[in-house]
Tab-separated table of C-alpha atoms in Angstrom:
chain	number	residue	atom	x	y	z
A	197	UNK	CA	-38.917	-26.598	-20.771
A	198	UNK	CA	-35.202	-27.023	-20.904
A	199	UNK	CA	-33.291	-28.120	-17.805
A	200	UNK	CA	-30.864	-25.370	-16.411
A	201	UNK	CA	-27.330	-26.404	-16.087
A	202	UNK	CA	-26.209	-25.667	-12.746
A	203	UNK	CA	-22.749	-23.977	-12.077
A	204	UNK	CA	-20.151	-25.711	-10.363
A	205	UNK	CA	-19.055	-24.626	-6.845
A	206	UNK	CA	-15.757	-22.677	-6.843
A	207	UNK	CA	-13.115	-24.555	-4.902
A	208	UNK	CA	-9.363	-24.292	-4.011
A	209	UNK	CA	-9.473	-20.606	-3.091
A	210	UNK	CA	-6.040	-18.977	-2.935
A	211	UNK	CA	-5.162	-15.618	-1.442
A	212	UNK	CA	-1.932	-13.877	-2.316
A	213	UNK	CA	-0.258	-10.582	-2.580
A	214	UNK	CA	-1.821	-9.352	0.753
A	215	UNK	CA	-1.337	-5.676	1.779
A	216	UNK	CA	-2.828	-3.444	4.389
A	217	UNK	CA	-5.787	-2.661	2.114
A	218	UNK	CA	-5.604	-5.035	-0.992
A	219	UNK	CA	-5.164	-8.867	-1.817
A	220	UNK	CA	-5.450	-11.145	-4.833
A	221	UNK	CA	-7.832	-14.030	-5.056
A	222	UNK	CA	-8.180	-17.114	-7.399
A	223	UNK	CA	-10.067	-20.241	-7.643
A	224	UNK	CA	-10.820	-23.167	-9.585
A	225	UNK	CA	-14.135	-24.038	-11.294
A	226	UNK	CA	-15.449	-26.367	-14.044
A	227	UNK	CA	-13.957	-25.671	-17.529
A	228	UNK	CA	-17.377	-25.377	-19.083
A	229	UNK	CA	-18.421	-22.649	-16.545
A	230	UNK	CA	-15.544	-20.301	-17.623
A	231	UNK	CA	-17.346	-19.287	-20.832
A	232	UNK	CA	-20.728	-18.941	-19.106
A	233	UNK	CA	-19.996	-17.017	-15.871
A	234	UNK	CA	-20.552	-13.248	-16.200
A	235	UNK	CA	-20.158	-12.259	-12.597
A	236	UNK	CA	-18.216	-13.027	-9.339
A	237	UNK	CA	-19.650	-12.475	-5.931
A	238	UNK	CA	-17.100	-12.239	-3.123
A	239	UNK	CA	-18.305	-12.300	0.559
A	240	UNK	CA	-15.991	-10.715	2.741
A	241	UNK	CA	-16.253	-10.159	6.692
A	242	UNK	CA	-14.219	-9.639	9.665
A	243	UNK	CA	-13.260	-12.951	11.368
A	244	UNK	CA	-15.478	-13.373	14.511
A	245	UNK	CA	-13.815	-13.165	17.774
A	246	UNK	CA	-10.782	-11.058	16.441
A	247	UNK	CA	-10.035	-7.847	18.104
A	248	UNK	CA	-10.947	-4.542	16.716
A	249	UNK	CA	-8.015	-2.744	15.308
A	250	UNK	CA	-7.103	0.856	16.232
A	251	UNK	CA	-8.258	2.471	13.063
A	252	UNK	CA	-11.400	4.466	12.714
A	253	UNK	CA	-13.478	2.546	10.301
A	254	UNK	CA	-15.917	-0.242	11.414
A	255	UNK	CA	-15.426	-3.592	9.809
A	256	UNK	CA	-18.708	-4.718	8.271
A	257	UNK	CA	-19.641	-7.734	5.963
A	258	UNK	CA	-19.240	-6.812	2.466
A	259	UNK	CA	-20.403	-8.539	-0.706
A	260	UNK	CA	-18.363	-7.518	-3.758
A	261	UNK	CA	-19.713	-7.941	-7.224
A	262	UNK	CA	-17.492	-7.837	-10.233
A	263	UNK	CA	-17.647	-8.612	-13.798
A	264	UNK	CA	-16.028	-12.124	-14.851
A	265	UNK	CA	-12.422	-11.769	-15.860
A	266	UNK	CA	-9.062	-13.466	-15.847
A	267	UNK	CA	-8.017	-14.849	-12.338
A	268	UNK	CA	-6.374	-14.063	-10.062
A	269	UNK	CA	-8.432	-10.766	-9.478
A	270	UNK	CA	-7.311	-7.896	-7.404
A	271	UNK	CA	-9.551	-6.723	-4.483
A	272	UNK	CA	-8.596	-3.239	-3.309
A	273	UNK	CA	-10.583	-0.981	-1.000
A	274	UNK	CA	-9.365	1.144	1.890
A	275	UNK	CA	-13.117	1.832	2.720
A	276	UNK	CA	-13.902	-1.719	3.678
A	277	UNK	CA	-10.350	-3.299	4.411
A	278	UNK	CA	-8.441	-2.410	7.414
A	279	UNK	CA	-4.693	-2.989	8.235
A	280	UNK	CA	-3.737	-5.917	10.696
A	281	UNK	CA	-7.313	-7.382	10.512
A	282	UNK	CA	-8.269	-11.164	10.010
A	283	UNK	CA	-10.999	-11.716	7.401
A	284	UNK	CA	-13.043	-14.552	6.110
A	285	UNK	CA	-13.849	-14.636	2.379
A	286	UNK	CA	-15.912	-16.893	0.103
A	287	UNK	CA	-16.741	-16.864	-3.595
A	288	UNK	CA	-19.795	-17.274	-5.584
A	289	UNK	CA	-19.970	-17.430	-9.412
A	290	UNK	CA	-23.066	-16.250	-11.234
A	291	UNK	CA	-24.736	-15.862	-14.751
A	292	UNK	CA	-26.834	-12.737	-15.343
A	293	UNK	CA	-30.111	-13.520	-17.019
A	294	UNK	CA	-32.029	-11.337	-19.434
A	295	UNK	CA	-34.568	-10.238	-16.611
A	296	UNK	CA	-31.593	-8.884	-14.723
A	297	UNK	CA	-31.818	-11.835	-12.109
A	298	UNK	CA	-28.757	-14.186	-11.555
A	299	UNK	CA	-28.267	-18.046	-11.711
A	300	UNK	CA	-25.700	-18.627	-8.964
A	301	UNK	CA	-23.371	-21.426	-7.905
A	302	UNK	CA	-23.095	-22.642	-4.317
A	303	UNK	CA	-20.817	-20.559	-2.135
A	304	UNK	CA	-17.132	-21.923	-1.699
A	305	UNK	CA	-15.663	-22.963	1.410
A	306	UNK	CA	-14.541	-19.938	3.543
A	307	UNK	CA	-10.837	-19.044	3.554
A	308	UNK	CA	-9.271	-16.828	6.153
A	309	UNK	CA	-6.477	-14.363	5.846
A	310	UNK	CA	-4.933	-11.425	7.579
A	311	UNK	CA	-4.267	-7.847	5.944
A	312	UNK	CA	-0.808	-6.362	6.271
A	313	UNK	CA	0.523	-4.731	9.490
A	314	UNK	CA	1.230	-7.431	11.903
A	315	UNK	CA	4.959	-7.331	11.684
A	316	UNK	CA	7.922	-5.081	10.617
A	317	UNK	CA	9.321	-6.007	7.206
A	318	UNK	CA	12.921	-6.100	6.196
A	319	UNK	CA	13.587	-3.995	3.088
A	320	UNK	CA	16.929	-3.527	1.490
A	321	UNK	CA	15.550	-1.353	-1.497
A	322	UNK	CA	14.194	2.110	-1.446
A	323	UNK	CA	11.771	2.987	-4.427
A	324	UNK	CA	11.383	6.417	-6.071
A	325	UNK	CA	7.707	7.071	-6.211
A	326	UNK	CA	7.262	10.064	-8.624
A	327	UNK	CA	9.688	10.949	-11.429
A	328	UNK	CA	10.386	11.339	-15.077
A	329	UNK	CA	13.334	9.219	-16.112
A	330	UNK	CA	14.074	10.648	-19.523
A	331	UNK	CA	14.148	14.141	-18.080
A	332	UNK	CA	16.565	13.259	-15.327
A	333	UNK	CA	18.934	11.549	-17.881
A	334	UNK	CA	18.747	14.401	-20.423
A	335	UNK	CA	18.541	17.546	-18.625
A	336	UNK	CA	19.567	16.799	-14.887
A	337	UNK	CA	23.066	15.083	-15.502
A	338	UNK	CA	21.599	11.515	-14.580
A	339	UNK	CA	20.237	12.641	-11.220
A	340	UNK	CA	16.980	13.291	-9.768
A	341	UNK	CA	17.027	16.720	-8.187
A	342	UNK	CA	15.311	17.724	-4.945
A	343	UNK	CA	12.079	19.679	-5.377
A	344	UNK	CA	9.902	21.374	-2.685
A	345	UNK	CA	7.553	19.100	-0.692
A	346	UNK	CA	3.866	19.919	-1.629
A	347	UNK	CA	1.053	20.764	0.645
A	348	UNK	CA	-0.235	17.286	1.175
A	349	UNK	CA	-0.768	15.924	4.670
A	350	UNK	CA	-1.003	18.008	7.766
A	351	UNK	CA	-1.423	21.634	7.063
A	352	UNK	CA	0.800	22.564	9.793
A	353	UNK	CA	3.755	20.374	8.637
A	354	UNK	CA	6.952	22.390	8.891
A	355	UNK	CA	8.437	20.838	5.670
A	356	UNK	CA	5.407	21.707	3.122
A	357	UNK	CA	6.545	24.189	0.716
A	358	UNK	CA	9.892	24.787	2.594
A	359	UNK	CA	12.119	21.664	2.447
A	360	UNK	CA	13.447	20.101	-0.930
A	361	UNK	CA	13.910	16.445	-1.467
A	362	UNK	CA	13.215	13.386	-3.717
A	363	UNK	CA	10.340	11.305	-2.433
A	364	UNK	CA	10.963	7.621	-1.837
A	365	UNK	CA	8.588	4.696	-0.709
A	366	UNK	CA	9.778	1.881	1.708
A	367	UNK	CA	6.646	-0.217	1.431
A	368	UNK	CA	6.669	-3.892	0.588
A	369	UNK	CA	4.201	-6.848	0.082
A	370	UNK	CA	2.931	-8.254	3.365
A	371	UNK	CA	3.466	-11.961	2.343
A	372	UNK	CA	6.775	-11.591	0.260
A	373	UNK	CA	8.597	-8.687	1.700
A	374	UNK	CA	9.212	-7.415	-1.921
A	375	UNK	CA	8.146	-3.964	-3.418
A	376	UNK	CA	4.512	-4.149	-4.485
A	377	UNK	CA	3.717	-5.561	-7.814
A	378	UNK	CA	1.124	-2.666	-8.574
A	379	UNK	CA	1.876	1.045	-8.353
A	380	UNK	CA	-0.199	4.203	-8.241
A	381	UNK	CA	2.697	6.400	-9.386
A	382	UNK	CA	3.585	5.191	-12.763
A	383	UNK	CA	4.580	2.114	-15.063
A	384	UNK	CA	8.370	2.483	-14.138
A	385	UNK	CA	10.166	1.840	-10.899
A	386	UNK	CA	13.518	3.081	-9.774
A	387	UNK	CA	15.033	0.997	-6.865
A	388	UNK	CA	18.159	1.989	-4.991
A	389	UNK	CA	19.882	0.018	-2.257
A	390	UNK	CA	18.828	1.186	1.193
A	391	UNK	CA	22.405	1.285	2.601
A	392	UNK	CA	23.354	3.961	-0.009
A	393	UNK	CA	20.885	6.437	1.746
A	394	UNK	CA	20.204	4.906	5.349
A	395	UNK	CA	23.474	4.736	7.110
A	396	UNK	CA	25.451	6.063	10.061
A	397	UNK	CA	26.424	9.231	8.135
A	398	UNK	CA	22.768	10.101	7.606
A	399	UNK	CA	20.121	11.600	10.056
A	400	UNK	CA	16.593	10.556	10.168
A	401	UNK	CA	13.687	12.868	11.078
A	402	UNK	CA	9.896	12.474	11.621
A	403	UNK	CA	7.987	14.933	9.467
A	404	UNK	CA	4.180	13.948	9.379
A	405	UNK	CA	1.446	11.544	10.291
A	406	UNK	CA	-1.902	11.666	8.597
A	407	UNK	CA	-4.673	9.915	6.761
A	408	UNK	CA	-6.921	11.018	3.912
A	409	UNK	CA	-10.431	9.652	5.120
A	410	UNK	CA	-8.888	6.078	4.856
A	411	UNK	CA	-8.438	3.153	7.319
A	412	UNK	CA	-4.696	3.363	6.900
A	413	UNK	CA	-2.230	6.089	7.759
A	414	UNK	CA	0.820	7.820	6.232
A	415	UNK	CA	4.080	8.527	7.874
A	416	UNK	CA	6.466	10.949	6.188
A	417	UNK	CA	10.215	10.830	7.198
A	418	UNK	CA	13.172	12.798	6.219
A	419	UNK	CA	16.609	11.354	5.340
A	420	UNK	CA	19.292	14.084	5.402
A	421	UNK	CA	23.113	13.571	5.324
A	422	UNK	CA	24.758	14.945	8.350
A	423	UNK	CA	25.932	18.426	7.939
A	424	UNK	CA	23.998	19.040	4.656
A	425	UNK	CA	21.627	22.128	4.190
A	426	UNK	CA	18.649	19.730	4.581
A	427	UNK	CA	19.972	18.408	7.833
A	428	UNK	CA	20.484	22.025	9.113
A	429	UNK	CA	16.770	22.722	8.475
A	430	UNK	CA	15.554	19.480	10.003
A	431	UNK	CA	17.559	20.159	13.198
A	432	UNK	CA	15.572	23.179	14.005
A	433	UNK	CA	12.062	22.077	12.704
A	434	UNK	CA	11.653	18.304	13.249
A	435	UNK	CA	12.239	15.705	15.971
A	436	UNK	CA	15.311	13.436	15.248
A	437	UNK	CA	14.710	9.626	15.377
A	438	UNK	CA	17.157	7.015	16.574
A	439	UNK	CA	18.209	5.034	13.367
A	440	UNK	CA	18.438	1.847	15.261
A	441	UNK	CA	15.288	2.108	17.299
A	442	UNK	CA	12.052	3.823	16.148
A	443	UNK	CA	8.625	2.746	15.052
A	444	UNK	CA	9.030	3.395	11.403
A	445	UNK	CA	12.473	2.831	9.693
A	446	UNK	CA	15.579	1.278	11.368
A	447	UNK	CA	19.108	0.527	10.289
A	448	UNK	CA	21.286	-1.858	12.343
A	449	UNK	CA	24.891	-1.912	11.306
A	450	UNK	CA	27.138	-5.014	11.301
A	451	UNK	CA	28.741	-7.735	8.851
A	452	UNK	CA	25.092	-7.977	7.460
A	453	UNK	CA	23.378	-4.455	7.950
A	454	UNK	CA	19.646	-4.946	8.366
A	455	UNK	CA	16.945	-2.675	7.407
A	456	UNK	CA	13.475	-2.842	8.699
A	457	UNK	CA	10.209	-0.688	8.058
A	458	UNK	CA	6.719	-0.669	9.661
A	459	UNK	CA	4.086	-2.322	7.701
A	460	UNK	CA	0.903	-0.898	9.254
A	461	UNK	CA	1.329	2.463	7.399
A	462	UNK	CA	2.219	3.915	3.993
A	463	UNK	CA	5.742	4.985	4.536
A	464	UNK	CA	7.288	7.784	2.531
A	465	UNK	CA	10.809	9.204	2.852
A	466	UNK	CA	12.015	12.607	1.577
A	467	UNK	CA	15.851	12.400	0.759
A	468	UNK	CA	17.187	15.804	0.823
A	469	UNK	CA	20.052	15.357	-1.696
A	470	UNK	CA	20.227	14.791	-5.585
A	471	UNK	CA	19.823	11.048	-6.249
A	472	UNK	CA	21.971	9.557	-8.897
A	473	UNK	CA	20.340	7.097	-11.419
A	474	UNK	CA	23.442	5.137	-11.937
A	475	UNK	CA	23.571	3.023	-8.665
A	476	UNK	CA	19.983	2.021	-8.970
A	477	UNK	CA	17.853	-0.319	-11.188
A	478	UNK	CA	15.062	0.926	-13.404
A	479	UNK	CA	12.560	-1.578	-14.272
A	480	UNK	CA	8.918	-1.976	-15.553
A	481	UNK	CA	6.512	-2.735	-12.536
A	482	UNK	CA	5.228	-6.367	-12.757
A	483	UNK	CA	1.608	-5.423	-11.845
A	484	UNK	CA	-0.701	-2.631	-12.883
A	485	UNK	CA	-0.225	1.154	-12.820
A	486	UNK	CA	-3.239	2.531	-10.986
A	487	UNK	CA	-3.940	6.094	-10.323
A	488	UNK	CA	-5.955	5.555	-7.080
A	489	UNK	CA	-6.110	6.402	-3.506
A	490	UNK	CA	-2.383	6.139	-2.747
A	491	UNK	CA	-1.707	9.323	-4.825
A	492	UNK	CA	-1.215	12.096	-2.357
A	493	UNK	CA	-0.438	15.106	-4.207
A	494	UNK	CA	-1.663	18.104	-2.308
A	495	UNK	CA	-4.236	15.852	-0.686
A	496	UNK	CA	-5.453	17.203	2.626
A	497	UNK	CA	-5.586	15.264	6.122
A	498	UNK	CA	-8.884	14.113	7.491
A	499	UNK	CA	-9.532	16.535	10.404
A	500	UNK	CA	-11.954	14.168	12.206
A	501	UNK	CA	-9.630	11.137	12.609
A	502	UNK	CA	-9.161	10.235	16.265
A	503	UNK	CA	-5.626	8.531	15.637
A	504	UNK	CA	-3.861	11.283	13.758
A	505	UNK	CA	-5.404	14.479	15.123
A	506	UNK	CA	-4.350	15.074	18.816
A	507	UNK	CA	-7.228	17.157	19.834
A	508	UNK	CA	-10.072	14.928	18.384
A	509	UNK	CA	-11.791	12.541	20.632
A	510	UNK	CA	-9.392	13.127	23.617
């Protein structure tokens, strides 16, 4: 009987690109194993002794099984990863046998990391999250024109179907402070300097706070130039936020203006005026375009969440 050649133990585990519900992981293994390994096992669990976060889902040990592929590999899952939470992770490689069983390596050493949301991030760029660039350039005079807010989020939000705007994203990677490499919105990203939109002549309003059966929450803000039609609507329908002091998005003036955003929520901003393409930068995203859980078109709020529903669990 031929002797079975053992698999080497994965080592030098590296975690990168950590967000509130995703991360990338890579490791090293013997060169001869790369062509034999068919599957990866990733053991993920909340670090013992860490405090439970305030989000609604319980943290339970999770073993992920993935077909072998190029490293680093992305791990995404709002159903088992929670924001601002410390996790332990270990890796095992495997070869699937003809009978369906697996020949496995030893588990790697355990590595610890923390998901996004422990601090506020500085962000000097605002990113358009849904657009067709060729349409705006050819038919809209080089500008993105405001459109009505859809019916996603809280059904009682006063801006749904009534306020026009261009949707922007303020989210950044937890470990770099840069815009996410991956995007659920499309393969192109338009970035514009935050100070062009967020400045003393602009008013900031709170519009919505909701989740969609996920461990993370969405916050929708409205940016309206003072005295504009959008500003008039917001004054009578939305609470105004202090630009220099609020939990979500701030601007501090000075010789070097500072812009910060909350990193424990998915932050979206509705800008109520046309947005010119010329002052911004259009580029291909460096990661992957993924139509997944972050796409919120007409998505409804989770009515059972005890965090974003005032009447639940009080």
